[in-house]
Amino acid sequence: MEGLRQPLTDTQRLLIEQRVGNEAPSIALAYILWALLGFVSLHRFYIGLPRTAVLQIVLNFLVIGLIWLLVDLFLIPGLVREKREAIRAAVTAEVVAGR
């Protein structure tokens, strides 16, 4: 009955959330990096988006990136949430595989 999955135990859920908390980027730090070093897209590197960070740096020289930088002001919480969910899914897979 491989198709039926047992629900995670409270201990496993706690482990997953602890790992997500430890490994996921901080929204506050992402905003600080955006405010201080946004022109070099350090906030995107920090969140784990190096390709778009490099693209943003290139576009900054073309002024388009400055608009993108302002858009990031509103995107940072969602980007961090997506990263947290990816970490949560990976850690959950590890926990389930290690049963």
CSV table of N, CA and C in Angstrom, one decimal:
chain,number,residue,atom,x,y,z
A,1,MET,N,0.8,-1.2,0.0
A,1,MET,CA,0.0,0.0,0.0
A,1,MET,C,0.9,1.2,0.0
A,2,GLU,N,1.7,1.3,-1.0
A,2,GLU,CA,2.6,2.4,-1.1
A,2,GLU,C,1.9,3.8,-1.3
A,3,GLY,N,0.7,3.7,-2.0
A,3,GLY,CA,0.0,5.0,-2.3
A,3,GLY,C,-0.6,5.6,-1.1
A,4,LEU,N,-0.8,4.9,0.0
A,4,LEU,CA,-1.3,5.5,1.2
A,4,LEU,C,-0.2,6.0,2.1
A,5,ARG,N,-0.3,7.3,2.4
A,5,ARG,CA,0.8,7.9,3.2
A,5,ARG,C,0.3,8.1,4.6
A,6,GLN,N,1.1,7.8,5.6
A,6,GLN,CA,0.8,8.1,6.9
A,6,GLN,C,1.0,9.6,7.2
A,7,PRO,N,0.2,10.2,8.0
A,7,PRO,CA,0.4,11.6,8.3
A,7,PRO,C,1.7,11.7,9.1
A,8,LEU,N,2.3,12.9,9.0
A,8,LEU,CA,3.5,13.2,9.8
A,8,LEU,C,3.2,13.3,11.3
A,9,THR,N,4.1,12.8,12.1
A,9,THR,CA,4.0,13.0,13.5
A,9,THR,C,4.2,14.4,13.9
A,10,ASP,N,3.8,14.8,15.1
A,10,ASP,CA,4.1,16.1,15.6
A,10,ASP,C,5.6,16.4,15.7
A,11,THR,N,6.3,15.4,16.0
A,11,THR,CA,7.8,15.6,16.1
A,11,THR,C,8.4,15.9,14.7
A,12,GLN,N,7.9,15.1,13.7
A,12,GLN,CA,8.4,15.4,12.4
A,12,GLN,C,8.0,16.8,11.9
A,13,ARG,N,6.8,17.2,12.2
A,13,ARG,CA,6.3,18.5,11.8
A,13,ARG,C,7.2,19.6,12.5
A,14,LEU,N,7.5,19.4,13.7
A,14,LEU,CA,8.3,20.3,14.5
A,14,LEU,C,9.7,20.4,13.9
A,15,LEU,N,10.3,19.3,13.5
A,15,LEU,CA,11.6,19.2,12.9
A,15,LEU,C,11.6,20.0,11.6
A,16,ILE,N,10.5,19.7,10.8
A,16,ILE,CA,10.4,20.4,9.5
A,16,ILE,C,10.4,21.9,9.7
A,17,GLU,N,9.5,22.4,10.6
A,17,GLU,CA,9.3,23.8,10.8
A,17,GLU,C,10.6,24.5,11.3
A,18,GLN,N,11.3,23.7,12.2
A,18,GLN,CA,12.6,24.2,12.7
A,18,GLN,C,13.6,24.4,11.6
A,19,ARG,N,13.7,23.4,10.8
A,19,ARG,CA,14.6,23.5,9.6
A,19,ARG,C,14.3,24.6,8.7
A,20,VAL,N,13.0,24.8,8.4
A,20,VAL,CA,12.5,25.9,7.6
A,20,VAL,C,12.9,27.2,8.2
A,21,GLY,N,12.7,27.3,9.5
A,21,GLY,CA,13.1,28.6,10.2
A,21,GLY,C,14.6,28.9,10.1
A,22,ASN,N,15.4,27.8,10.2
A,22,ASN,CA,16.8,28.0,10.2
A,22,ASN,C,17.4,28.2,8.8
A,23,GLU,N,16.8,27.6,7.8
A,23,GLU,CA,17.4,27.6,6.5
A,23,GLU,C,16.8,28.7,5.6
A,24,ALA,N,15.6,29.1,5.9
A,24,ALA,CA,14.9,30.1,5.0
A,24,ALA,C,15.4,31.5,5.2
A,25,PRO,N,15.4,32.3,4.2
A,25,PRO,CA,15.8,33.7,4.3
A,25,PRO,C,14.9,34.5,5.2
A,26,SER,N,15.4,35.6,5.7
A,26,SER,CA,14.6,36.4,6.6
A,26,SER,C,14.0,37.6,5.7
A,27,ILE,N,12.7,37.9,5.9
A,27,ILE,CA,12.1,39.0,5.2
A,27,ILE,C,12.8,40.3,5.6
A,28,ALA,N,13.0,40.4,6.9
A,28,ALA,CA,13.6,41.7,7.4
A,28,ALA,C,15.0,41.9,6.8
A,29,LEU,N,15.8,40.9,6.8
A,29,LEU,CA,17.2,41.0,6.2
A,29,LEU,C,17.1,41.2,4.7
A,30,ALA,N,16.2,40.6,4.0
A,30,ALA,CA,16.0,40.9,2.6
A,30,ALA,C,15.7,42.3,2.3
A,31,TYR,N,14.8,42.9,3.2
A,31,TYR,CA,14.5,44.3,3.0
A,31,TYR,C,15.8,45.2,3.3
A,32,ILE,N,16.5,44.9,4.3
A,32,ILE,CA,17.7,45.6,4.7
A,32,ILE,C,18.7,45.6,3.5
A,33,LEU,N,18.9,44.4,2.9
A,33,LEU,CA,19.8,44.3,1.8
A,33,LEU,C,19.3,45.1,0.6
A,34,TRP,N,17.9,45.0,0.4
A,34,TRP,CA,17.3,45.8,-0.7
A,34,TRP,C,17.6,47.3,-0.5
A,35,ALA,N,17.4,47.8,0.8
A,35,ALA,CA,17.6,49.2,1.0
A,35,ALA,C,19.0,49.6,0.9
A,36,LEU,N,20.0,48.8,1.4
A,36,LEU,CA,21.4,49.2,1.4
A,36,LEU,C,22.1,48.9,0.1
A,37,LEU,N,21.8,47.7,-0.4
A,37,LEU,CA,22.6,47.2,-1.6
A,37,LEU,C,21.7,46.7,-2.7
A,38,GLY,N,20.5,47.3,-2.8
A,38,GLY,CA,19.6,46.9,-3.8
A,38,GLY,C,20.1,47.1,-5.2
A,39,PHE,N,20.9,48.2,-5.4
A,39,PHE,CA,21.5,48.5,-6.8
A,39,PHE,C,22.4,47.4,-7.3
A,40,VAL,N,22.9,46.5,-6.4
A,40,VAL,CA,23.6,45.3,-6.9
A,40,VAL,C,22.8,44.0,-6.6
A,41,SER,N,21.5,44.2,-6.4
A,41,SER,CA,20.6,43.1,-6.3
A,41,SER,C,21.0,42.1,-5.2
A,42,LEU,N,21.6,42.5,-4.1
A,42,LEU,CA,22.1,41.6,-3.1
A,42,LEU,C,20.9,40.8,-2.5
A,43,HIS,N,19.8,41.5,-2.4
A,43,HIS,CA,18.6,40.9,-1.8
A,43,HIS,C,18.2,39.6,-2.6
A,44,ARG,N,18.3,39.7,-3.9
A,44,ARG,CA,17.9,38.5,-4.8
A,44,ARG,C,18.9,37.4,-4.6
A,45,PHE,N,20.2,37.8,-4.5
A,45,PHE,CA,21.2,36.7,-4.2
A,45,PHE,C,20.9,36.1,-2.9
A,46,TYR,N,20.6,36.9,-1.9
A,46,TYR,CA,20.3,36.3,-0.6
A,46,TYR,C,19.1,35.4,-0.6
A,47,ILE,N,18.1,35.7,-1.3
A,47,ILE,CA,16.9,34.9,-1.4
A,47,ILE,C,17.1,33.6,-2.2
A,48,GLY,N,18.1,33.6,-3.0
A,48,GLY,CA,18.5,32.4,-3.8
A,48,GLY,C,18.1,32.5,-5.2
A,49,LEU,N,18.1,33.8,-5.8
A,49,LEU,CA,17.7,34.0,-7.1
A,49,LEU,C,18.8,34.6,-7.9
A,50,PRO,N,19.9,33.9,-8.1
A,50,PRO,CA,21.1,34.6,-8.7
A,50,PRO,C,20.9,35.0,-10.2
A,51,ARG,N,20.2,34.2,-10.9
A,51,ARG,CA,20.0,34.5,-12.4
A,51,ARG,C,19.3,35.8,-12.5
A,52,THR,N,18.2,36.0,-11.8
A,52,THR,CA,17.4,37.3,-11.9
A,52,THR,C,18.2,38.4,-11.2
A,53,ALA,N,19.0,38.1,-10.3
A,53,ALA,CA,19.9,39.2,-9.7
A,53,ALA,C,20.8,39.7,-10.7
A,54,VAL,N,21.5,38.8,-11.4
A,54,VAL,CA,22.4,39.3,-12.4
A,54,VAL,C,21.7,40.1,-13.5
A,55,LEU,N,20.5,39.6,-13.9
A,55,LEU,CA,19.7,40.3,-14.9
A,55,LEU,C,19.4,41.7,-14.4
A,56,GLN,N,19.0,41.7,-13.2
A,56,GLN,CA,18.6,43.0,-12.6
A,56,GLN,C,19.8,44.0,-12.5
A,57,ILE,N,21.0,43.5,-12.2
A,57,ILE,CA,22.2,44.3,-12.2
A,57,ILE,C,22.4,44.9,-13.6
A,58,VAL,N,22.3,44.1,-14.6
A,58,VAL,CA,22.5,44.5,-16.0
A,58,VAL,C,21.5,45.5,-16.4
A,59,LEU,N,20.2,45.3,-16.0
A,59,LEU,CA,19.2,46.2,-16.4
A,59,LEU,C,19.2,47.5,-15.6
A,60,ASN,N,19.9,47.5,-14.4
A,60,ASN,CA,20.0,48.7,-13.6
A,60,ASN,C,20.8,49.7,-14.4
A,61,PHE,N,21.7,49.3,-15.2
A,61,PHE,CA,22.5,50.2,-16.1
A,61,PHE,C,21.7,50.8,-17.2
A,62,LEU,N,20.5,50.1,-17.4
A,62,LEU,CA,19.6,50.6,-18.5
A,62,LEU,C,18.4,51.3,-17.9
A,63,VAL,N,18.4,51.6,-16.6
A,63,VAL,CA,17.3,52.3,-15.9
A,63,VAL,C,16.1,51.4,-15.7
A,64,ILE,N,15.8,50.4,-16.6
A,64,ILE,CA,14.7,49.5,-16.4
A,64,ILE,C,14.8,48.8,-15.1
A,65,GLY,N,16.0,48.4,-14.7
A,65,GLY,CA,16.2,47.7,-13.5
A,65,GLY,C,15.8,48.5,-12.2
A,66,LEU,N,15.9,49.8,-12.3
A,66,LEU,CA,15.5,50.7,-11.2
A,66,LEU,C,14.0,50.5,-10.9
A,67,ILE,N,13.3,50.4,-12.0
A,67,ILE,CA,11.8,50.2,-11.8
A,67,ILE,C,11.6,48.8,-11.2
A,68,TRP,N,12.4,47.8,-11.7
A,68,TRP,CA,12.3,46.4,-11.2
A,68,TRP,C,12.6,46.4,-9.7
A,69,LEU,N,13.6,47.2,-9.3
A,69,LEU,CA,14.1,47.3,-7.9
A,69,LEU,C,12.9,47.8,-7.1
A,70,LEU,N,12.2,48.8,-7.5
A,70,LEU,CA,11.0,49.3,-6.8
A,70,LEU,C,9.9,48.2,-6.7
A,71,VAL,N,9.7,47.4,-7.8
A,71,VAL,CA,8.8,46.4,-7.7
A,71,VAL,C,9.1,45.3,-6.7
A,72,ASP,N,10.4,45.1,-6.6
A,72,ASP,CA,10.9,44.1,-5.6
A,72,ASP,C,10.5,44.5,-4.1
A,73,LEU,N,10.3,45.7,-3.9
A,73,LEU,CA,9.9,46.2,-2.6
A,73,LEU,C,8.6,45.5,-2.2
A,74,PHE,N,7.7,45.2,-3.2
A,74,PHE,CA,6.5,44.5,-2.9
A,74,PHE,C,6.6,43.0,-3.1
A,75,LEU,N,7.5,42.6,-3.8
A,75,LEU,CA,7.7,41.1,-4.1
A,75,LEU,C,8.4,40.4,-3.1
A,76,ILE,N,9.3,41.0,-2.3
A,76,ILE,CA,10.1,40.3,-1.3
A,76,ILE,C,9.4,39.3,-0.4
A,77,PRO,N,8.2,39.7,0.2
A,77,PRO,CA,7.6,38.8,1.1
A,77,PRO,C,7.1,37.5,0.3
A,78,GLY,N,6.6,37.6,-0.9
A,78,GLY,CA,6.2,36.5,-1.6
A,78,GLY,C,7.4,35.6,-2.1
A,79,LEU,N,8.5,36.2,-2.4
A,79,LEU,CA,9.7,35.5,-2.8
A,79,LEU,C,10.2,34.7,-1.6
A,80,VAL,N,10.2,35.3,-0.5
A,80,VAL,CA,10.7,34.6,0.7
A,80,VAL,C,9.7,33.4,1.1
A,81,ARG,N,8.4,33.7,1.0
A,81,ARG,CA,7.5,32.6,1.2
A,81,ARG,C,7.7,31.4,0.3
A,82,GLU,N,7.9,31.7,-1.0
A,82,GLU,CA,8.2,30.7,-2.0
A,82,GLU,C,9.4,29.9,-1.6
A,83,LYS,N,10.5,30.6,-1.2
A,83,LYS,CA,11.7,29.9,-0.8
A,83,LYS,C,11.4,29.0,0.4
A,84,ARG,N,10.7,29.5,1.4
A,84,ARG,CA,10.3,28.7,2.6
A,84,ARG,C,9.6,27.5,2.2
A,85,GLU,N,8.6,27.6,1.3
A,85,GLU,CA,7.8,26.4,0.8
A,85,GLU,C,8.7,25.4,0.1
A,86,ALA,N,9.7,25.9,-0.6
A,86,ALA,CA,10.6,24.9,-1.3
A,86,ALA,C,11.4,24.2,-0.3
A,87,ILE,N,11.9,24.9,0.7
A,87,ILE,CA,12.7,24.3,1.8
A,87,ILE,C,11.8,23.3,2.6
A,88,ARG,N,10.6,23.7,2.9
A,88,ARG,CA,9.6,22.9,3.6
A,88,ARG,C,9.4,21.6,2.8
A,89,ALA,N,9.2,21.7,1.5
A,89,ALA,CA,8.9,20.5,0.7
A,89,ALA,C,10.1,19.6,0.7
A,90,ALA,N,11.3,20.1,0.5
A,90,ALA,CA,12.6,19.3,0.5
A,90,ALA,C,12.8,18.6,1.9
A,91,VAL,N,12.6,19.4,3.0
A,91,VAL,CA,12.8,18.8,4.3
A,91,VAL,C,11.8,17.7,4.5
A,92,THR,N,10.5,18.0,4.1
A,92,THR,CA,9.4,17.0,4.3
A,92,THR,C,9.8,15.7,3.6
A,93,ALA,N,10.3,15.9,2.3
A,93,ALA,CA,10.7,14.7,1.5
A,93,ALA,C,11.8,13.9,2.3
A,94,GLU,N,12.8,14.6,2.8
A,94,GLU,CA,13.8,14.0,3.6
A,94,GLU,C,13.3,13.2,4.8
A,95,VAL,N,12.4,13.8,5.5
A,95,VAL,CA,11.8,13.2,6.7
A,95,VAL,C,11.0,12.0,6.3
A,96,VAL,N,10.2,12.1,5.3
A,96,VAL,CA,9.4,11.0,4.9
A,96,VAL,C,10.3,9.8,4.4
A,97,ALA,N,11.3,10.2,3.6
A,97,ALA,CA,12.2,9.1,3.1
A,97,ALA,C,13.0,8.5,4.2
A,98,GLY,N,13.2,9.2,5.3
A,98,GLY,CA,14.0,8.6,6.4
A,98,GLY,C,13.2,7.9,7.5
A,99,ARG,N,12.0,7.7,7.2
A,99,ARG,CA,11.1,7.0,8.2
A,99,ARG,C,11.6,5.6,8.5
